[in-house]
């Protein structure tokens, strides 16, 4: 069987969306079931990827490469130990998200589902693209459905929120596009061939001064996405105004695109510039952790509380990425998955509350546990996962991240550890004000506990939380080789730079390293020479 | 015999799982039966393991069972690996033994409560977490248990979560604990970086082999101790424990007297080689313990809530345990932990019995003269009080004496002095409690008096058993005056706890010290008798003469208020200010400002778009002229 | 021979007159006429240069320009007619639909 499985995983949602054109918009339930079916099939297909993933090699797998537009713009996709889990996270969460919006979205259901499916394709495309141009196309492509999702089905300030989100993100992406083209021209000058292939770019050794600008452009685009302080202000607005499903996808997956971008591009392509900016970036991360936590503490709206908690968590993830050792980076990737699950779950819980109360203000709640005991149990587990209680997924990621950071810089780790206290403070206080205490608002008496559908979509997340917390080996072992390879790449290039600095060489804008792995061409050469 | 020891934590775990998923559908009688049985089964296995250990002798006293590799990334490795040795065996016995009695007691105490099943689920979960904590063979797994008991504390303190005060108390406990945990985590990181492994055996070998410096050891020890300060409610992180009395009384007995709060003492004992190596850390532990012992005892003097007195008493007694550990007498500290588990849980359960009899009253000023109505509760309560006061022949005497003697022997006279002073206070406040509750004029509420009744056997039998142990438990660790051979407890712990200091005191000094301790205890009881039986006006007169001092003590030195203002409110207010003025005005302002600026420029530029053909043509022309000019010149 | 520069100067004068006229006149038809003048000025310039260079290219271009002018006149006048039907005015100041 030589199915292009990765393309199937990427484009199945979009293809499914095309089917929608032929079904009338009144048949809402049929549409919902069809969308659910498509996303579940995609998830099962992605499981195939997981089970057939070779964890021994850092090479990308399930690679598909075919010429597209020419001049280096090819259709080139593949996954490795870093992107595998991000793809799985996306395909895992999509059916859950669709289930959660079953009754929440009542108007223009067809368009909504089409946008969600388009969004899924865009997101997966970002994670699997190995051609920089293709990456950029997908990066921009996922903005469009998100724009509509927030802008049409969002809350009171939806237009402001969605325009802010799109323009802010695009600002970064445009600078990144300029950087991409500049690298493209550098590559052409060095080799005479056109290419957007990242593996070709990995081989380039760029002059440090050139690197600085390129790095800044890429870093800005990703920093806005993550979001790093001070580029975070789009996040509270977008998260709060988006419909529940939109918030979940936004928090759980979209934010990871930023961190993924750092890992895949900014780190291996520009290690020297990275070193120069490392102190600044690390400080921004620390500020993000503490600032995000403090802001979360005082929010009056549950959703914006969770949004700011995202800023705090992502700060820790980025800090771990910048620590550049295997414990930290594995911890960071694990935290990415954790954050996806726990924050996604928190948004789902908030959505459940909102569907009943039609308000998200904390003071309108109180004593909900009495009325909704089953929900209370789920909400408690999700909250504890976000707090990082051992036994659940959050702890494993947090401890690896903090340890990795500690290995590199003790002070930053000490500052980062405060998140342990802050997260407990803002989450437990919120839980107390919303769920515990006496019932003060009449409306709470009319809340019904979880329906079967709601349990069906919350339960898998909770199961994963326990699984990831108790037996993380399932996930960690497949990352080892890819992460080590990435770090080695960074270190090798750094070595070249320090050597050049010592010998006071000035490097040309770009030269090429020998590639250590076989490309298709060298393989052919070898075959012919035998 | 010892191969099955690893089951000890997992039986309660299994019980928790069953109760969590199916609990609501199971009959109440079965729920309590399963919960109690699970703990009892663990107790039985603990006993079997203990016998196995005793038989195995000194050389084979540490057995480790690695169940599976849990977290492993790079150099950070933590396995799910359990360890059976004298120290963990003692703790396991205390946790499961006392825990079992408290579970049985709860069957009666919580009988009317709607959350019956939830209660037993949480209690089993706690037992599981506590057992993981004491049986972990590496520090990361211990931390898992550490946080796990913190979680259960949160859930059980806030058990009656519809009450604001209970929910608040639970949250406070968790957050204050977390402050200690942050430090603990940093300690763990330092250990991994410099020693390379979290396994206790590896850590001890590394320290013994001189792989780390004094200063590093001190740093790690202090960080870990801060964690212990949070968990074991010492200064300055003790503020959550008094509030924790919001929870059901059996919870206070189990978690906030016998087991969870003693986890810090266990941890320090487990890391005794580290703490001994770092001399300054030992000093700090002892001093913090001593100061806390006295500080908490002073607050217990004026409380009217019967449970609060016991809470402050617990904080104080744990201070004693830390004194023991701090001066190097870890066995003495552990010994006090062990005896304290019996008499303190007895005191709490007996207090619960009193409250149950009075339909929930906990204000001692509304009690009095109860001893004729509570024929079982009163004597058991009294035994607990005598034990804690340190009267000879009961367990408390042996353990407290061991600690004070070691403190004196190590030359830390200041610590010893505080300990003695604390002993006076302890005897005083305990007997104040006894006299106010069981003697004197009856000051009961009429409603309470109507329903006054002794508790059912399911509650009084555990009381009797605990009283029994409060008397005899001390005899496994007789003071050194009687010869080292009779210190079974200390000898049993030897393989784990290196005897860093031998107690070298003359026989005469030892007897002197014992006499002083006894005299001090008797003095305290006498003063209480004078205050509350002989001259009941004395407290009022004293309060009238020193109103300021009384207010200070009664309001617990205003520490809660200080913390609230200094930390909680300032953080919240500060964050609000930052949010309003920085996040919204500056950062968002920049974003919105750039939008406004763009808008503005757009408007300015739009003046060119007048809609008139002439103007457009003019621009055409000008542009053409410019272009021409550029091309020509 | 009349010097070439005279023709060119005439051409320039015509062009400038046309341009100024375009900006001074207030009604569309007259503005249109000024545009025609400008076109013819260009024509003149082209013919002059064609003659001086001795090639016929310039004259061919003139044909193009005349054709274009004619077509433009037709279309332009049709537009003016329609505008008049809508707005009842041919004063160019009143036609400001594209303002902003």
PDB file of N, CA, C and O in Angstrom, chain A residues 279 282-283 286 319 323 325 402-416, chain B residues 186 193:
ATOM      1  N   UNK A 279      19.219  36.323  25.749  1.00  0.00           N
ATOM      2  CA  UNK A 279      18.874  36.960  27.026  1.00  0.00           C
ATOM      3  C   UNK A 279      17.566  37.755  26.946  1.00  0.00           C
ATOM      4  O   UNK A 279      16.706  37.628  27.815  1.00  0.00           O
ATOM      5  N   UNK A 282      14.649  35.356  26.650  1.00  0.00           N
ATOM      6  CA  UNK A 282      14.378  34.651  27.900  1.00  0.00           C
ATOM      7  C   UNK A 282      13.685  35.580  28.893  1.00  0.00           C
ATOM      8  O   UNK A 282      12.745  35.175  29.580  1.00  0.00           O
ATOM      9  N   UNK A 283      14.148  36.810  28.961  1.00  0.00           N
ATOM     10  CA  UNK A 283      13.516  37.754  29.884  1.00  0.00           C
ATOM     11  C   UNK A 283      12.058  37.973  29.501  1.00  0.00           C
ATOM     12  O   UNK A 283      11.174  38.005  30.343  1.00  0.00           O
ATOM     13  N   UNK A 286      10.096  35.094  30.787  1.00  0.00           N
ATOM     14  CA  UNK A 286       9.868  35.161  32.233  1.00  0.00           C
ATOM     15  C   UNK A 286       8.782  36.185  32.548  1.00  0.00           C
ATOM     16  O   UNK A 286       7.885  35.926  33.344  1.00  0.00           O
ATOM     17  N   UNK A 319      10.425  29.483  27.208  1.00  0.00           N
ATOM     18  CA  UNK A 319      11.651  29.544  28.000  1.00  0.00           C
ATOM     19  C   UNK A 319      12.394  28.218  27.905  1.00  0.00           C
ATOM     20  O   UNK A 319      13.611  28.167  27.769  1.00  0.00           O
ATOM     21  N   UNK A 323      16.158  27.085  26.289  1.00  0.00           N
ATOM     22  CA  UNK A 323      17.197  26.517  27.141  1.00  0.00           C
ATOM     23  C   UNK A 323      18.123  25.606  26.348  1.00  0.00           C
ATOM     24  O   UNK A 323      19.248  25.356  26.761  1.00  0.00           O
ATOM     25  N   UNK A 325      18.443  22.391  25.734  1.00  0.00           N
ATOM     26  CA  UNK A 325      18.976  21.077  26.065  1.00  0.00           C
ATOM     27  C   UNK A 325      17.838  20.071  25.965  1.00  0.00           C
ATOM     28  O   UNK A 325      16.674  20.452  25.934  1.00  0.00           O
ATOM     29  N   UNK A 402      11.122  23.036  33.608  1.00  0.00           N
ATOM     30  CA  UNK A 402      11.828  23.786  34.634  1.00  0.00           C
ATOM     31  C   UNK A 402      13.222  23.219  34.855  1.00  0.00           C
ATOM     32  O   UNK A 402      14.182  23.965  35.027  1.00  0.00           O
ATOM     33  N   UNK A 403      13.325  21.893  34.830  1.00  0.00           N
ATOM     34  CA  UNK A 403      14.641  21.302  35.031  1.00  0.00           C
ATOM     35  C   UNK A 403      15.577  21.694  33.902  1.00  0.00           C
ATOM     36  O   UNK A 403      16.739  22.059  34.137  1.00  0.00           O
ATOM     37  N   UNK A 404      15.079  21.615  32.679  1.00  0.00           N
ATOM     38  CA  UNK A 404      15.918  21.982  31.545  1.00  0.00           C
ATOM     39  C   UNK A 404      16.372  23.434  31.634  1.00  0.00           C
ATOM     40  O   UNK A 404      17.537  23.747  31.380  1.00  0.00           O
ATOM     41  N   UNK A 405      15.438  24.318  32.014  1.00  0.00           N
ATOM     42  CA  UNK A 405      15.810  25.725  32.155  1.00  0.00           C
ATOM     43  C   UNK A 405      16.839  25.869  33.271  1.00  0.00           C
ATOM     44  O   UNK A 405      17.818  26.596  33.148  1.00  0.00           O
ATOM     45  N   UNK A 406      16.621  25.127  34.341  1.00  0.00           N
ATOM     46  CA  UNK A 406      17.511  25.189  35.493  1.00  0.00           C
ATOM     47  C   UNK A 406      18.927  24.809  35.103  1.00  0.00           C
ATOM     48  O   UNK A 406      19.899  25.401  35.556  1.00  0.00           O
ATOM     49  N   UNK A 407      19.024  23.804  34.223  1.00  0.00           N
ATOM     50  CA  UNK A 407      20.348  23.368  33.787  1.00  0.00           C
ATOM     51  C   UNK A 407      21.098  24.504  33.120  1.00  0.00           C
ATOM     52  O   UNK A 407      22.307  24.601  33.199  1.00  0.00           O
ATOM     53  N   UNK A 408      20.368  25.341  32.396  1.00  0.00           N
ATOM     54  CA  UNK A 408      21.031  26.399  31.650  1.00  0.00           C
ATOM     55  C   UNK A 408      21.220  27.655  32.482  1.00  0.00           C
ATOM     56  O   UNK A 408      22.245  28.291  32.420  1.00  0.00           O
ATOM     57  N   UNK A 409      20.181  28.026  33.217  1.00  0.00           N
ATOM     58  CA  UNK A 409      20.260  29.282  33.953  1.00  0.00           C
ATOM     59  C   UNK A 409      19.427  29.173  35.215  1.00  0.00           C
ATOM     60  O   UNK A 409      18.206  29.116  35.145  1.00  0.00           O
ATOM     61  N   UNK A 410      20.099  29.147  36.362  1.00  0.00           N
ATOM     62  CA  UNK A 410      19.386  28.915  37.613  1.00  0.00           C
ATOM     63  C   UNK A 410      18.390  30.023  37.919  1.00  0.00           C
ATOM     64  O   UNK A 410      17.275  29.761  38.341  1.00  0.00           O
ATOM     65  N   UNK A 411      18.806  31.268  37.697  1.00  0.00           N
ATOM     66  CA  UNK A 411      17.927  32.384  38.063  1.00  0.00           C
ATOM     67  C   UNK A 411      16.601  32.304  37.329  1.00  0.00           C
ATOM     68  O   UNK A 411      15.535  32.463  37.919  1.00  0.00           O
ATOM     69  N   UNK A 412      16.672  32.024  36.033  1.00  0.00           N
ATOM     70  CA  UNK A 412      15.426  31.948  35.267  1.00  0.00           C
ATOM     71  C   UNK A 412      14.537  30.835  35.781  1.00  0.00           C
ATOM     72  O   UNK A 412      13.326  30.962  35.822  1.00  0.00           O
ATOM     73  N   UNK A 413      15.176  29.741  36.171  1.00  0.00           N
ATOM     74  CA  UNK A 413      14.374  28.637  36.686  1.00  0.00           C
ATOM     75  C   UNK A 413      13.689  29.034  37.973  1.00  0.00           C
ATOM     76  O   UNK A 413      12.517  28.719  38.198  1.00  0.00           O
ATOM     77  N   UNK A 414      14.403  29.752  38.836  1.00  0.00           N
ATOM     78  CA  UNK A 414      13.798  30.178  40.094  1.00  0.00           C
ATOM     79  C   UNK A 414      12.595  31.067  39.819  1.00  0.00           C
ATOM     80  O   UNK A 414      11.539  30.928  40.416  1.00  0.00           O
ATOM     81  N   UNK A 415      12.765  32.008  38.864  1.00  0.00           N
ATOM     82  CA  UNK A 415      11.639  32.869  38.528  1.00  0.00           C
ATOM     83  C   UNK A 415      10.517  32.053  37.909  1.00  0.00           C
ATOM     84  O   UNK A 415       9.339  32.300  38.148  1.00  0.00           O
ATOM     85  N   UNK A 416      10.890  31.069  37.089  1.00  0.00           N
ATOM     86  CA  UNK A 416       9.872  30.268  36.428  1.00  0.00           C
ATOM     87  C   UNK A 416       9.100  29.402  37.392  1.00  0.00           C
ATOM     88  O   UNK A 416       7.923  29.129  37.188  1.00  0.00           O
TER      89      UNK A 416
ATOM     90  N   UNK B 186      12.837  23.271  43.504  1.00  0.00           N
ATOM     91  CA  UNK B 186      14.174  23.774  43.225  1.00  0.00           C
ATOM     92  C   UNK B 186      15.226  22.888  43.875  1.00  0.00           C
ATOM     93  O   UNK B 186      16.268  22.613  43.282  1.00  0.00           O
ATOM     94  N   UNK B 193      21.077  18.095  39.273  1.00  0.00           N
ATOM     95  CA  UNK B 193      22.224  18.659  38.559  1.00  0.00           C
ATOM     96  C   UNK B 193      23.526  18.172  39.173  1.00  0.00           C
ATOM     97  O   UNK B 193      24.459  17.801  38.470  1.00  0.00           O
TER      98      UNK B 193
END
